[in-house]
Coordinates of C-alpha atoms and ligand atoms in Angstrom, one line a residue:
X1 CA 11.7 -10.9 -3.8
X2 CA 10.8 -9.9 -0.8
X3 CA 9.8 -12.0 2.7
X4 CA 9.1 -9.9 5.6
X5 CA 8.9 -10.9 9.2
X6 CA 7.0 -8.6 11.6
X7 CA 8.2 -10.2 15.0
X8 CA 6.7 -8.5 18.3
X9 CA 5.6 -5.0 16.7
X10 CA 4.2 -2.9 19.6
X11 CA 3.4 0.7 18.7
X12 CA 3.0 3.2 21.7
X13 CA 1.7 6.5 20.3
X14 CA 3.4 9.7 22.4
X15 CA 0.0 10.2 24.7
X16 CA 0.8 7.1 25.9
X17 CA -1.5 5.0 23.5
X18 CA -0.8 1.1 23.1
X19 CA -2.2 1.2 19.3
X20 CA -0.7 -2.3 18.3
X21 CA 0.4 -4.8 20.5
X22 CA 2.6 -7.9 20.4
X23 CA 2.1 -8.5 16.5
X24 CA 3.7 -11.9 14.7
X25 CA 3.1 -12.1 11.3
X26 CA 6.0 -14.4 8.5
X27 CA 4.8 -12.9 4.7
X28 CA 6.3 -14.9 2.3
X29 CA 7.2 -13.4 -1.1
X30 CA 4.6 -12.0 -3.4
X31 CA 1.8 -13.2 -1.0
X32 CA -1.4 -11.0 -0.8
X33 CA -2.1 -10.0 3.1
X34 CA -5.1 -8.1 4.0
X35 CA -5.7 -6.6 7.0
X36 CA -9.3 -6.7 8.4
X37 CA -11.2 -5.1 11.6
X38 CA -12.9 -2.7 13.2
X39 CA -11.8 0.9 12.8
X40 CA -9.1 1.8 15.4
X41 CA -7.8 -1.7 15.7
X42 CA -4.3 -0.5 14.3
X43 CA -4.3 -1.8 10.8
X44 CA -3.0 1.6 9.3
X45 CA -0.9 2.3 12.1
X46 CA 1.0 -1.4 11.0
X47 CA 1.2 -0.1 7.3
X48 CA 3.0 3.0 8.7
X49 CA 5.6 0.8 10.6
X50 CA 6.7 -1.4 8.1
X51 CA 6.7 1.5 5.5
X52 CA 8.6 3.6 7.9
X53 CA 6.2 6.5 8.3
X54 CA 5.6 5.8 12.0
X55 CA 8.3 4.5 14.4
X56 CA 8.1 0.4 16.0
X57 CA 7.9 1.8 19.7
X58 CA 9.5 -2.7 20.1
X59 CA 9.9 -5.7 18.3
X60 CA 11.7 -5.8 14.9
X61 CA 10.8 -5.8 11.0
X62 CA 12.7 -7.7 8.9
X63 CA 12.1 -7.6 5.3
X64 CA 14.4 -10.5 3.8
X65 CA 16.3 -10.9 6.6
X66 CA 17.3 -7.5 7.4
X67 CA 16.6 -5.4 10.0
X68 CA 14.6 -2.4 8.6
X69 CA 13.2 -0.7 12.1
X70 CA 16.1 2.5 11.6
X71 CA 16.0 2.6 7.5
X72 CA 14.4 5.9 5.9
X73 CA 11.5 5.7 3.8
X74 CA 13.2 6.4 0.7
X75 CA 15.3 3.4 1.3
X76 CA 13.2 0.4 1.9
X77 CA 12.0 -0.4 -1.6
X78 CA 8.4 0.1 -0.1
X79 CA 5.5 1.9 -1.8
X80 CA 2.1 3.2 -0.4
X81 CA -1.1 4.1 -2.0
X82 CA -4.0 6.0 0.6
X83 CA -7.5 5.8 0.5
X84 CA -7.3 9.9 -0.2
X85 CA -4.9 9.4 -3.1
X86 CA -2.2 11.9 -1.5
X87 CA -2.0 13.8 -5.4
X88 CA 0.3 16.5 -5.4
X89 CA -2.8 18.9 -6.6
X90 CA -0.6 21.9 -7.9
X91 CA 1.3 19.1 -10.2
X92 CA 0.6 17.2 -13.8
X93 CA -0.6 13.8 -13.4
X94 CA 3.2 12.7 -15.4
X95 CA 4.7 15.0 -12.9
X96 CA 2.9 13.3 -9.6
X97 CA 3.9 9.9 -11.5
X98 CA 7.6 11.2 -11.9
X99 CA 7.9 12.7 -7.9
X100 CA 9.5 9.7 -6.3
X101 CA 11.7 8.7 -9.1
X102 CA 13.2 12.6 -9.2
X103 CA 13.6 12.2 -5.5
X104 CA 16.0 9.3 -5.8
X105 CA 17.5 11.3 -8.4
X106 CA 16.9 8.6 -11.4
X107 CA 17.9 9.9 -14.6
X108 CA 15.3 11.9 -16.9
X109 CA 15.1 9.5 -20.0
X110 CA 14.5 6.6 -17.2
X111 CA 12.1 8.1 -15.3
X112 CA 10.4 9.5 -18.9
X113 CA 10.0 5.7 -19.7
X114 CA 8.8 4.1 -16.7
X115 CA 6.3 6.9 -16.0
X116 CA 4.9 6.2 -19.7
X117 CA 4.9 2.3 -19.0
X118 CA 3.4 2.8 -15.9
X119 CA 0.4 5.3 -18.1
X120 CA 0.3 2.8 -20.7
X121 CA -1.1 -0.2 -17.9
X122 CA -2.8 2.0 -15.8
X123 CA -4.9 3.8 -19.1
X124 CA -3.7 7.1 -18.2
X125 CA -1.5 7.8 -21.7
X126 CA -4.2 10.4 -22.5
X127 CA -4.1 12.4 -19.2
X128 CA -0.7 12.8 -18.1
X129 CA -0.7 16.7 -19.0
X130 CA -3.8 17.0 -16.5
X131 CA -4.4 18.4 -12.7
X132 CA -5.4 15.7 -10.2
X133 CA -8.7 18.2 -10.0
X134 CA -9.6 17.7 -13.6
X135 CA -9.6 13.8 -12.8
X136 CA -12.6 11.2 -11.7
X137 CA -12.1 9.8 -8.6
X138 CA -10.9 6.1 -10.4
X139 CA -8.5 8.0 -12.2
X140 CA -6.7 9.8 -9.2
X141 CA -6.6 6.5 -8.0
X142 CA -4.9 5.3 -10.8
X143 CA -2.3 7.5 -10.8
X144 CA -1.5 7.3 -6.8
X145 CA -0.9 3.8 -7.9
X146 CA 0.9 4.6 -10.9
X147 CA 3.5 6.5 -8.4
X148 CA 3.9 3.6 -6.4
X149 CA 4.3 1.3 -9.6
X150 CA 7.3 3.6 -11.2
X151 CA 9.5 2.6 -8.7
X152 CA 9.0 -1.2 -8.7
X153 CA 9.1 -1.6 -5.7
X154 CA 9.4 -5.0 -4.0
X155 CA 6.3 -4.2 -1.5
X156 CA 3.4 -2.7 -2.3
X157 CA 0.7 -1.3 0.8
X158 CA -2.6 0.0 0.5
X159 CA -4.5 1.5 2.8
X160 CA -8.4 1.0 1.6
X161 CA -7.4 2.2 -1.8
X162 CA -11.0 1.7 -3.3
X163 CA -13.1 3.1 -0.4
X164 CA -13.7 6.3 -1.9
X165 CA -15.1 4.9 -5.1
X166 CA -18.2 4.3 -6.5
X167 CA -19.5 0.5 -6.5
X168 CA -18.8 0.1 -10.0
X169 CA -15.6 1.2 -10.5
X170 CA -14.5 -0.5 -6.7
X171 CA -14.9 -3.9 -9.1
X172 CA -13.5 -2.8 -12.2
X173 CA -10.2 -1.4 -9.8
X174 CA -10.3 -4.8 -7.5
X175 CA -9.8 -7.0 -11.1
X176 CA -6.9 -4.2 -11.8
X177 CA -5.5 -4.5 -9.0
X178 CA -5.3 -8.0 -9.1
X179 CA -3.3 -8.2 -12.4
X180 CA -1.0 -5.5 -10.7
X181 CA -0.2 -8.3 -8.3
X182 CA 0.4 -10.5 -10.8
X183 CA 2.4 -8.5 -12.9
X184 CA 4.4 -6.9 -10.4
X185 CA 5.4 -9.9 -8.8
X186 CA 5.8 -7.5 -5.6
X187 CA 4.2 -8.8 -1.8
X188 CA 0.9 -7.0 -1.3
X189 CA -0.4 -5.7 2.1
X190 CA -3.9 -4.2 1.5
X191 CA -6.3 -2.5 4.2
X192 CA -9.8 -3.1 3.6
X193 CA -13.8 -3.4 5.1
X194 CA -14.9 -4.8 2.0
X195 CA -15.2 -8.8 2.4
X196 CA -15.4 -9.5 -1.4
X197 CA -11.8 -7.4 -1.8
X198 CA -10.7 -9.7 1.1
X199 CA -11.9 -12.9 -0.6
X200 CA -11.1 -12.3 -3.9
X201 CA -7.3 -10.6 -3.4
X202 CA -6.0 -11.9 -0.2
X203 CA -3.9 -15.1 -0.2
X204 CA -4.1 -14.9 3.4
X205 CA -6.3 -12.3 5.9
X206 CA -5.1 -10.8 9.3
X207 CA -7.9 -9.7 11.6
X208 CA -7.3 -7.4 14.1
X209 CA -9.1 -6.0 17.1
X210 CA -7.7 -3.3 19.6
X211 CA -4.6 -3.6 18.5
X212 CA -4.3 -6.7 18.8
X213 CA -4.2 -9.9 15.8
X214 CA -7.3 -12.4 16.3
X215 CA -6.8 -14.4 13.6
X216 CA -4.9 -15.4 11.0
X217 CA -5.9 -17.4 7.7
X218 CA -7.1 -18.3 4.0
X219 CA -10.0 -16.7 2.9
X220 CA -11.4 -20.1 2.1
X221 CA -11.3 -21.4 6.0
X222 CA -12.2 -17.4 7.3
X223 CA -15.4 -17.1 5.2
X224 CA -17.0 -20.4 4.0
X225 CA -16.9 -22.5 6.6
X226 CA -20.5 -23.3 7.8
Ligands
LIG1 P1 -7.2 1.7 11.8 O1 -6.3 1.9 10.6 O2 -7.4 0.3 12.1 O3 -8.5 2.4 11.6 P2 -5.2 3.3 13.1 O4 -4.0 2.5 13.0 O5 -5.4 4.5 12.3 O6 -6.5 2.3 13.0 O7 -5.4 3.8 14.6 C1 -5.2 2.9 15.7 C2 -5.5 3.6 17.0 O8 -4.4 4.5 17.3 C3 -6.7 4.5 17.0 O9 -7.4 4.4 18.3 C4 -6.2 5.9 16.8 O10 -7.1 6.8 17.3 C5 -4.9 5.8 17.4 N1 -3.9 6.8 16.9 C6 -3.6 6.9 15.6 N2 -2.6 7.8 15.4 C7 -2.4 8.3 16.6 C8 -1.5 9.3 17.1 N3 -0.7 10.0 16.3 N4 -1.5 9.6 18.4 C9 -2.3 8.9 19.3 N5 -3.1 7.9 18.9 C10 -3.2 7.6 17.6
LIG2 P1 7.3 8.3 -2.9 O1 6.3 7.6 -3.7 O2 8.7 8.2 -3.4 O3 7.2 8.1 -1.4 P2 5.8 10.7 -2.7 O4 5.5 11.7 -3.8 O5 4.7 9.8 -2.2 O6 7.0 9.8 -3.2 O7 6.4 11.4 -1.4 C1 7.7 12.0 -1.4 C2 7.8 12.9 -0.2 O8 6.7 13.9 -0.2 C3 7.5 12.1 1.1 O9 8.4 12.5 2.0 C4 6.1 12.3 1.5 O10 5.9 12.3 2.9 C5 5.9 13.7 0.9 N1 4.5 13.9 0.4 C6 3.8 12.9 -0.2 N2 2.6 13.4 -0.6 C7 2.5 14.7 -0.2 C8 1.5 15.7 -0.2 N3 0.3 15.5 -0.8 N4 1.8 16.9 0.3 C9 3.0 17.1 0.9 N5 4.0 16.2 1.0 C10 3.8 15.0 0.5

């Protein structure tokens, strides 16, 4: 389970740069956010708050109630998947899988079982002994998620995940990702420019501009109203 509260996030960049300002947003638990807007507007620069990558210049993140703006990374029970998958290109698509989970020092037999689960769903069983360079462009992206997925985590981010992809494969990746969310039971926050991805994942959708939050609703009330 996981609420979280972004209450007052500003993010000043060191040159001085007011990259998001003033933003409010309650997620309830296992609700699908997207983020939409114009490049620039701050949307990955949010992501890399709430997972920790980037400091919150003011304002606080909660995630179930507790204060998260000084917790590490590798403690906040957060996972991220890039638009340029992020594949360690030296290691085996198990080993990539396996990274996190031997960084938190989870036992071997565990982290052999959840890495072949995570295979097993994503349809990676036959590749695990691969390179990322010996893999299509769907199936890096299947295993940057499959790295997030190994550690369960209780939020999931995605920062235009599909935008590298070809047409095709965006749809057969935006059903997948779908039953991810389902089966995962974790709360989504997903970049995107692609309005179908919007309508047909987000349970709600945050545009931004300049930093700044327009808007805040359903898909339903954002795109079909006359
Ligand atoms: P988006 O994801 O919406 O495309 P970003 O969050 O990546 O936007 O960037 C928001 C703004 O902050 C942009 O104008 C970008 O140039 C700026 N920015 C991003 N990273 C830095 C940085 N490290 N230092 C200064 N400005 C940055
Ligand atoms: P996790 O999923 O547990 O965050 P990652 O493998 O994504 O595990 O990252 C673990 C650490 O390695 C993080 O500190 C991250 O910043 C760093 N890292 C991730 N990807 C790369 C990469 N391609 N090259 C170098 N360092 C990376």
């Amino acid at each position: 389970m996981a609420d979280i509260s972004l209450k007052n996030i500003n993010k000043k960049y060191p040159n001085g740069f007011h990259a998001v300002k003033d933003f409010n947003l309650e997620i309830q638990d296992q609700e699908f956010i997207i983020f939409v807007g114009p490049s620039g507007c701050g949307k990955s620069t949010t992501l890399r708050m709430i997972a920790g990558l980037e400091e919150i210049t003011s304002g606080e993140l909660l995630i179930d109630g507790k204060l998260m703006n000084d917790v590490e990374p590798k403690d906040r029970d957060i996972a991220m998947v890039f638009q340029n998958y992020a594949l360690y290109p030296h290691m085996t698509v198990y080993d990539n899988m396996a990274f996190g989970l031997k960084l938190r020092k989870v036992p071997k037999d565990e982290i052999d079982r959840k890495v072949r689960e995570a295979a097993k769903i994503l349809d990676l069983e036959k590749l695990l002994d691969r390179k990322p360079k010996a893999l299509s462009g769907g199936q890096r992206q299947r295993v940057a998620m499959g790295r997030a997925i190994v550690r369960n985590p209780k939020v999931f981010l995605m920062d235009e995940p599909l935008s590298n992809l070809d047409a095709k494969l965006r749809v057969q990746m935006r059903t997948e990702i779908s039953k991810l969310h389902d089966s995962l039971g974790a709360t989504m926050i997903y970049v995107t420019h692609d309005q179908t991805e919007a309508m047909t994942l987000g349970t709600r959708i945050v545009v931004m501009k300049d930093g700044v939050v327009q808007q805040i609703d359903t898909p339903a009330n954002l795109y079909q109203k006359p």
